[in-house]
Structures are given as structure tokens and as C-alpha cells.
GROMACS .gro file of C-alpha atoms in nm:
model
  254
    1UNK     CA    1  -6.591   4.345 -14.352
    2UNK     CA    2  -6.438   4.227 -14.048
    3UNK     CA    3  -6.464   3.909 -13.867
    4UNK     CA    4  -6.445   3.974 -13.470
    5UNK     CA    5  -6.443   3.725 -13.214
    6UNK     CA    6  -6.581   3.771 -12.859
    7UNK     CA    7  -6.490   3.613 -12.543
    8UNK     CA    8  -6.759   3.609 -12.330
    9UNK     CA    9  -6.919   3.448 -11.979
   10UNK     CA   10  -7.295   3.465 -11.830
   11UNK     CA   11  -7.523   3.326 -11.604
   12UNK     CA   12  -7.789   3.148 -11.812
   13UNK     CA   13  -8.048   3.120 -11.503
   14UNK     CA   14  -8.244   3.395 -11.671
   15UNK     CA   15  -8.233   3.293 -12.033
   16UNK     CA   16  -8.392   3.006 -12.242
   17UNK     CA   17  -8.031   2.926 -12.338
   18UNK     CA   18  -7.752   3.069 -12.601
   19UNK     CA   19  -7.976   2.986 -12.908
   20UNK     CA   20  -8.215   3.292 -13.049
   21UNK     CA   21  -8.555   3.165 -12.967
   22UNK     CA   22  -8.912   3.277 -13.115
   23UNK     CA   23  -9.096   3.335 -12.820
   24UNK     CA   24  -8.817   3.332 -12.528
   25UNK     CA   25  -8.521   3.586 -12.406
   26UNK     CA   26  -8.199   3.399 -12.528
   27UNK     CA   27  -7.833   3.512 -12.468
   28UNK     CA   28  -7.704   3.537 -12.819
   29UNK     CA   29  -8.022   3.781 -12.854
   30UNK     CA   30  -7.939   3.951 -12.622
   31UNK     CA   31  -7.596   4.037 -12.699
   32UNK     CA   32  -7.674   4.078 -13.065
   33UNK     CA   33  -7.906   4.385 -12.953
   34UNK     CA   34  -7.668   4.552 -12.774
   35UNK     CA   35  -7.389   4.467 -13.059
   36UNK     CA   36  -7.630   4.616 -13.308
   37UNK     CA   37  -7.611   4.963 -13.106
   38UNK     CA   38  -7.248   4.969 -13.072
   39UNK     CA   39  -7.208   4.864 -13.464
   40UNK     CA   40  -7.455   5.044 -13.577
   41UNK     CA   41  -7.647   4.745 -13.803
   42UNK     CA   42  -7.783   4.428 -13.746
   43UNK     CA   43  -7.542   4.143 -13.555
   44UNK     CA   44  -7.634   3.794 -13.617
   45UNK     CA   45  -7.377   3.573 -13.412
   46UNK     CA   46  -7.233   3.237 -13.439
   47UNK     CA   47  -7.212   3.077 -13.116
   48UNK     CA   48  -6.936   2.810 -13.057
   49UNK     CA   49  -7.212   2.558 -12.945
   50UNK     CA   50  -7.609   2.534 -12.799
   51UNK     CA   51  -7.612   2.573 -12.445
   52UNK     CA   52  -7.982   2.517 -12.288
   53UNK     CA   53  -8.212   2.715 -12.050
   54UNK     CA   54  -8.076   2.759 -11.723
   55UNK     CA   55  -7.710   2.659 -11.859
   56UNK     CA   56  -7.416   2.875 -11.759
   57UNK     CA   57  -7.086   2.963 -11.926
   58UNK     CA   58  -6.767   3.073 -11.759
   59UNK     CA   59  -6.608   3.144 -12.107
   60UNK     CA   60  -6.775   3.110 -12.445
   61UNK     CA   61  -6.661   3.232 -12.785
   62UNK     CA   62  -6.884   3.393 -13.041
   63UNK     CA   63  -6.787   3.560 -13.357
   64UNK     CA   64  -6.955   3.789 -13.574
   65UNK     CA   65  -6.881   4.026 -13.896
   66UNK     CA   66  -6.922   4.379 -13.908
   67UNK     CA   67  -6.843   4.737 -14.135
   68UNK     CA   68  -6.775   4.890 -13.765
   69UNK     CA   69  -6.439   5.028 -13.747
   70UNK     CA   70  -6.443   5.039 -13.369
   71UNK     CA   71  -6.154   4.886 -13.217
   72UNK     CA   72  -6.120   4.604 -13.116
   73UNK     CA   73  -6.038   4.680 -12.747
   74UNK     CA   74  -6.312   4.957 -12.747
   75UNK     CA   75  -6.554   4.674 -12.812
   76UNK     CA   76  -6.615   4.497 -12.479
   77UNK     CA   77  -6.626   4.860 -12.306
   78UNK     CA   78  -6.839   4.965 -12.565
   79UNK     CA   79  -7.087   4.681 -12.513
   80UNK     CA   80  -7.087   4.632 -12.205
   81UNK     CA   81  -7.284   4.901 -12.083
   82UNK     CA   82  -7.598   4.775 -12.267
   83UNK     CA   83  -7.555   4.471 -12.196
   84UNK     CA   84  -7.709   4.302 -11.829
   85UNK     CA   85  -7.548   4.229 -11.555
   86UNK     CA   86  -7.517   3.870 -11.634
   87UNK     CA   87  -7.363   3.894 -11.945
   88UNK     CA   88  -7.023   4.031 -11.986
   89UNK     CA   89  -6.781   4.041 -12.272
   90UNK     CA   90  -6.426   3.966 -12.166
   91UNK     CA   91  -6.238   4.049 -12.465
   92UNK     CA   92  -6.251   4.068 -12.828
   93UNK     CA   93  -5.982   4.017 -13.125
   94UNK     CA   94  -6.006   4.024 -13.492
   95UNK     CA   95  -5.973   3.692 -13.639
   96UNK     CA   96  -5.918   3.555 -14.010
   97UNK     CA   97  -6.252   3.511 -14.269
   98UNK     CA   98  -6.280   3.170 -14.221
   99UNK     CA   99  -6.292   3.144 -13.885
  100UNK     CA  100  -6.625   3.034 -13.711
  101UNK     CA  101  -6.666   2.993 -13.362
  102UNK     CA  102  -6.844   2.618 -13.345
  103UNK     CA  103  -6.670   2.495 -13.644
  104UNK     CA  104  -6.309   2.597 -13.570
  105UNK     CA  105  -6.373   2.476 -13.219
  106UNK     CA  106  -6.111   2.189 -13.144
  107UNK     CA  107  -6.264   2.059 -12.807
  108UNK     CA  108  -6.465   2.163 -12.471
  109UNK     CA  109  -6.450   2.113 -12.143
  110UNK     CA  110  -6.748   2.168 -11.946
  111UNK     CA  111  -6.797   2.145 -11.538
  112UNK     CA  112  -7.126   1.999 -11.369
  113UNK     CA  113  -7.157   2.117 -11.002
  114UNK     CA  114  -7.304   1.896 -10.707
  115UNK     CA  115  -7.364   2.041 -10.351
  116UNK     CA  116  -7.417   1.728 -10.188
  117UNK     CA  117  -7.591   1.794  -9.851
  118UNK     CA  118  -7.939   1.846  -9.746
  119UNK     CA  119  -7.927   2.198  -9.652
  120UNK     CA  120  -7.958   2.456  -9.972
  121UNK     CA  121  -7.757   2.739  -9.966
  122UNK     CA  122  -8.044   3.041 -10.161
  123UNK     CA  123  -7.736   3.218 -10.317
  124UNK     CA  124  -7.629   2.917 -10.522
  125UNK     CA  125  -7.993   2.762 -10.555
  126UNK     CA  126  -7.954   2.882 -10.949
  127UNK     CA  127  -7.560   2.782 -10.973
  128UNK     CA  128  -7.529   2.435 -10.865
  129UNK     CA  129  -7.744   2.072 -10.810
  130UNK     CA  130  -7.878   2.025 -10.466
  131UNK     CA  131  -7.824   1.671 -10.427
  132UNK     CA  132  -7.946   1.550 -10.065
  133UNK     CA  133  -7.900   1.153 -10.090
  134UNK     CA  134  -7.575   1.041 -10.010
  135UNK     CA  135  -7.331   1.012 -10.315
  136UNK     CA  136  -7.052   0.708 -10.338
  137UNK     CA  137  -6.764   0.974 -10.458
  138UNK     CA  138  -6.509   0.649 -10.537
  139UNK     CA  139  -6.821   0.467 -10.790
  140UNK     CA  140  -6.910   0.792 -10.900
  141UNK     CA  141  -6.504   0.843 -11.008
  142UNK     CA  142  -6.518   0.510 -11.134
  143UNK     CA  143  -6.799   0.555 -11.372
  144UNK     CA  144  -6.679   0.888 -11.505
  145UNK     CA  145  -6.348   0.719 -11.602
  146UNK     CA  146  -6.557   0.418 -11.811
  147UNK     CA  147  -6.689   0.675 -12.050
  148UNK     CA  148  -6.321   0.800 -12.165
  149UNK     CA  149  -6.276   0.744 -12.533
  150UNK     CA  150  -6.402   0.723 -12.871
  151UNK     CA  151  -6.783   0.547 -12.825
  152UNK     CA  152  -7.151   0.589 -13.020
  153UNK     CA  153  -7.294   0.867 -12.723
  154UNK     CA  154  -7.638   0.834 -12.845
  155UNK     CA  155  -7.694   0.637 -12.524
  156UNK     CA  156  -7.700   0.944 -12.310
  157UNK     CA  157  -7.804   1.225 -12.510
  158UNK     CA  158  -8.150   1.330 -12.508
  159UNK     CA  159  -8.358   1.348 -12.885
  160UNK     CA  160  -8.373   1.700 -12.998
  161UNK     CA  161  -8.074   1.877 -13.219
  162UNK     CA  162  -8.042   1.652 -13.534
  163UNK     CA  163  -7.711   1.568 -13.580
  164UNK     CA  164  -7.508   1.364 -13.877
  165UNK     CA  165  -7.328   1.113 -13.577
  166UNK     CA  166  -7.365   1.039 -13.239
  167UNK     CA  167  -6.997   0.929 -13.191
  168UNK     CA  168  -6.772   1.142 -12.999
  169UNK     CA  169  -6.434   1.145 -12.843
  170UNK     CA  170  -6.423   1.204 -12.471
  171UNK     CA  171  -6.089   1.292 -12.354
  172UNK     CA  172  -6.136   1.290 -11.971
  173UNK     CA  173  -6.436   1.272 -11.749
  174UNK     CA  174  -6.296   1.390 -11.373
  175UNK     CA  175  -6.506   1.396 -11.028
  176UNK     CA  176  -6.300   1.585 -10.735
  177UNK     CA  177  -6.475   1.650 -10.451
  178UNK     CA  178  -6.449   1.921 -10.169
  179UNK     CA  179  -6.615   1.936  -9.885
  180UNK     CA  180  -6.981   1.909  -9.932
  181UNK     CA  181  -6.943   1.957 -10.342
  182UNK     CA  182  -6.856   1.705 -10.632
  183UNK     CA  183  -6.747   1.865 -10.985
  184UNK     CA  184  -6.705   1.660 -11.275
  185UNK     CA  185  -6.551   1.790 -11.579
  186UNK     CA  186  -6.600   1.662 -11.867
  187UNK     CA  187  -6.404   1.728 -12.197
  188UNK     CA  188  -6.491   1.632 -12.577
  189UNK     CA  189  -6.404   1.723 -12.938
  190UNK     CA  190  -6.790   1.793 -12.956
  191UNK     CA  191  -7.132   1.732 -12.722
  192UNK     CA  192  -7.458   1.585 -12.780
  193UNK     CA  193  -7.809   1.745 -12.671
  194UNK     CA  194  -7.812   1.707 -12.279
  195UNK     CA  195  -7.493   1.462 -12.293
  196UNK     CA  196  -7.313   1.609 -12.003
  197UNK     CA  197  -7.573   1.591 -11.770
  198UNK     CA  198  -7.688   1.257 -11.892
  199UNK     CA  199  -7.359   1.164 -11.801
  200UNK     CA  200  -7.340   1.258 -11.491
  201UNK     CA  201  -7.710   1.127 -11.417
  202UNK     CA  202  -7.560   0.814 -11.472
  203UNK     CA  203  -7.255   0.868 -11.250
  204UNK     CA  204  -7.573   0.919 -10.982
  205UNK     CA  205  -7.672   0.631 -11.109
  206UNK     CA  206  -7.363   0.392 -11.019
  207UNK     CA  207  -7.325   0.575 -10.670
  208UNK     CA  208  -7.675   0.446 -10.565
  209UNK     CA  209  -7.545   0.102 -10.723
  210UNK     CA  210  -7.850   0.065 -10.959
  211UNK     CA  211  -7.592  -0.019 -11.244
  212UNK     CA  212  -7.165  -0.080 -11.248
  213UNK     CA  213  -6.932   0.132 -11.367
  214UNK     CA  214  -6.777  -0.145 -11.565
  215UNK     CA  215  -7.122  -0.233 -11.748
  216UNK     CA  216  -7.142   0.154 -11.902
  217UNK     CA  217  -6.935   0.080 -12.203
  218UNK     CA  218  -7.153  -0.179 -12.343
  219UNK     CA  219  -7.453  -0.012 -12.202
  220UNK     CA  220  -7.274   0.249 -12.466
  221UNK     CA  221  -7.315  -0.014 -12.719
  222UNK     CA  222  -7.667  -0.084 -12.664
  223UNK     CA  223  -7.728   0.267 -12.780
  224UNK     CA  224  -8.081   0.297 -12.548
  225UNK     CA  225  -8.138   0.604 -12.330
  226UNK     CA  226  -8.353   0.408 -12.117
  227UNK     CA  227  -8.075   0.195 -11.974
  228UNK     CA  228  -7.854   0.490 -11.842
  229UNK     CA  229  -7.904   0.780 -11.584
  230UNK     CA  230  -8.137   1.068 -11.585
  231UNK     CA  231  -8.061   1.388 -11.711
  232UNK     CA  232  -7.915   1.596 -11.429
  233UNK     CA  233  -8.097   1.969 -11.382
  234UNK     CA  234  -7.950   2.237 -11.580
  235UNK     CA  235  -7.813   2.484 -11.326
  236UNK     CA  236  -7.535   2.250 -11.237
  237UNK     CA  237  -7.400   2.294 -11.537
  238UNK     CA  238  -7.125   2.513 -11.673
  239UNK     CA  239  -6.918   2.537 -12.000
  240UNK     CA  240  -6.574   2.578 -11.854
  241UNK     CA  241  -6.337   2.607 -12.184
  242UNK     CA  242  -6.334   2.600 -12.523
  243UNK     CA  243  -6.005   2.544 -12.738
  244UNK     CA  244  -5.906   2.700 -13.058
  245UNK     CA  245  -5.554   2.720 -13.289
  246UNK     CA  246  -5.370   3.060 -13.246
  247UNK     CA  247  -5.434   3.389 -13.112
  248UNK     CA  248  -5.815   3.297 -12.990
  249UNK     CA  249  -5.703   2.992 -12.910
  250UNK     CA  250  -5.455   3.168 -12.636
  251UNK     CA  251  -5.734   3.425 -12.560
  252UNK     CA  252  -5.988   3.158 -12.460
  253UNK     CA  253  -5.747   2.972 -12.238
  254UNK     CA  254  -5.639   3.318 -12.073
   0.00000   0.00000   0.00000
């Protein structure tokens, strides 16, 4: 039995995100279908972390086990062609036993995209925010920077996926801005349920001056959603990176 790992990107506007759902069309569905043809049995995945309906991902790793003897760099080919069009598999590479994708995940970066004018562009209406109000780039900077470090999150996640702690490490939390468009990235050793865009909701937040930058860490403290920003709309959001140790962990940073 081999353990393969997939590198992988897609455009989540037409899925009810990565997770295999009951009733809706889900990416990791998706891709276990068309694994199951090229493998020849069933494919159940492990995803390296829950991305949500509408979310996109510019590279995500997956890894599943399989009798298959096809090789490795037959696989993407191989799947591929029964696969969507907005769902491709990059590459693929063996990996050890004991690997999993979301628990031998070291950290993530993901990217949150703001077009901030009033005119909509219709080819990125599913691929970025529309944001017409007027954003403050230097207090939106500002507040990004005051949620760097090691703080209880639970303050801007949303209730949903039950999780053991709501502490995480953030290791940077950068706006740039060009032209007419503001990304923030935002990198952690792990993510609550809608924390990025809750984030960034209250990065809106501070622009429009409705709270400081400097009060977010002990609005951190207080621990209550209501106090922070709203959560941002999904299509804005991308998972950019994802870290690993050795060979996958060069693959996903190719």
C-alpha cells in the first residue's frame, strides 16, 4: 500500500468547499471520483485543512493510499483528464506511511484579495472582494501587524469546527497594495473556522476607524466575536502555501 501525496490548486467558486459534503458538490469529492477511476478502487483523501464554499486554493496538498502501481508522474496526467477544469493536479510524489497532509502540515499562508474601487470587473466578480468604500491602506497595515504572535484567536473565528484550542501562532499578517487592490497575507502554524477573513473584516474595521489598531490585542483577550470585524466574503480568499519537512515540503514551495 502506498501513500501518495498530491499537489493540487482550484477555483472553489463552484464547490461547497474542500470537505465531502452530504447533499453538496465538494472538491475532495470530486477528485476522489476521478482518483477512484485512475486507481481502480475507492479514494478517500486527507486534505491538509477545511477550506469553505466559494474558497480558492493556489496550492493545496492532499494525500491518499492506494494498491495502484501507476507511477507517480503518470498520476496527475492520468487524472487530469477526468477531472474539471477548475481542478488540476500539479504533481504527485510518494511519501513515507506516516505522513498526513493536515497533521504533518508545519504552517500556512493564505492571501485575501480586495479590489478596492466602485467599478466591478465580471471576470474577477468570483476571485476577489469588491470593496467600494474607501479603505485607510496605512490603519489597515497597522492592524494586520497587531495580530502577529502567539494569542487565544477565538475572538475572530466564527462557531462551527470544534476544535481542542483556539490559540494560534501568527507569524506575519502583510497588506501591500497595488493600484486599485489590497492583499493581505496571512500566515499561521494552524487556522480557525473563518479566521482569515474575520481578520481582515477587522482590518476593514480599523480603516473606517470604528476601533484602533492598538486596542486589537486586548480585544484578543476579551475573547468576544462581537467586538471585532465581520467576516469578509469568501471569494477573496485564497490558500497561498502550505509548508512541510522534506521532499513535499520542497514540492509545495515549488
Amino acid at each position: 500500500m502506498r501513500n501518495v501525496a498530491l499537489k493540487l490548486r482550484y477555483d472553489g467558486s463552484a464547490y461547497h468547499g474542500w470537505q465531502v459534503q452530504k447533499y453538496d458538490v465538494s472538491v475532495a469529492e470530486t477528485l476522489e471520483k476521478a482518483l477512484a477511476k485512475v486507481c481502480g478502487h475507492p479514494v478517500r483523501l486527507t486534505g491538509c485543512g477545511r477550506t469553505d464554499a466559494g474558497v480558492h486554493a493556489l496550492n493545496y496538498c492532499a494525500n491518499f493510499r492506494t494498491e495502484s502501481r501507476i507511477p507517480v508522474e503518470r498520476l496527475p496526467y492520468a487524472v487530469n483528464t477526468r477531472l474539471p477544469d477548475d481542478i488540476a493536479v500539479l504533481a504527485a510524489l510518494e511519501v513515507p506511511e506516516d505522513f498526513n497532509a493536515i497533521l504533518s502540515c508545519i504552517q500556512k499562508e493564505y492571501v485575501y484579495r480586495i479590489m478596492n474601487t466602485r467599478i466591478r470587473d465580471p471576470f474577477l466578480q468570483k476571485r476577489v472582494c469588491f470593496y467600494p468604500a474607501p479603505l485607510d491602506f496605512e490603519r489597515m497595515r497597522a492592524a494586520g501587524e497587531a495580530f502577529v504572535g502567539t494569542h487565544d484567536f477565538a475572538a475572530v473565528r466564527s462557531v462551527g469546527t470544534q476544535t481542542k484550542t483556539t490559540v494560534r501562532t501568527v507569524h506575519w499578517c502583510r497588506a501591500e497594495k497595488s493600484g486599485d487592490e489590497i492583499r493581505i497575507a496571512v500566515c499561521a502554524n494552524g487556522f480557525l473556522y473563518n479566521m482569515v477573513r474575520a481578520i481582515v473584516g477587522t482590518m476593514v474595521y480599523a480603516s473606517h476607524g470604528k476601533l484602533e489598531p492598538e486596542e486589537i490585542p486586548a480585544l484578543l483577550e476579551k475573547g468576544d466575536r462581537r467586538l471585532t470585524g465581520p467576516t469578509m466574503p469568501p471569494q477573496g480568499l485564497y490558500l497561498n502555501r502550505v509548508w512541510y519537512e522534506g521532499d513535499i515540503g520542497r514540492l509545495m514551495l515549488e
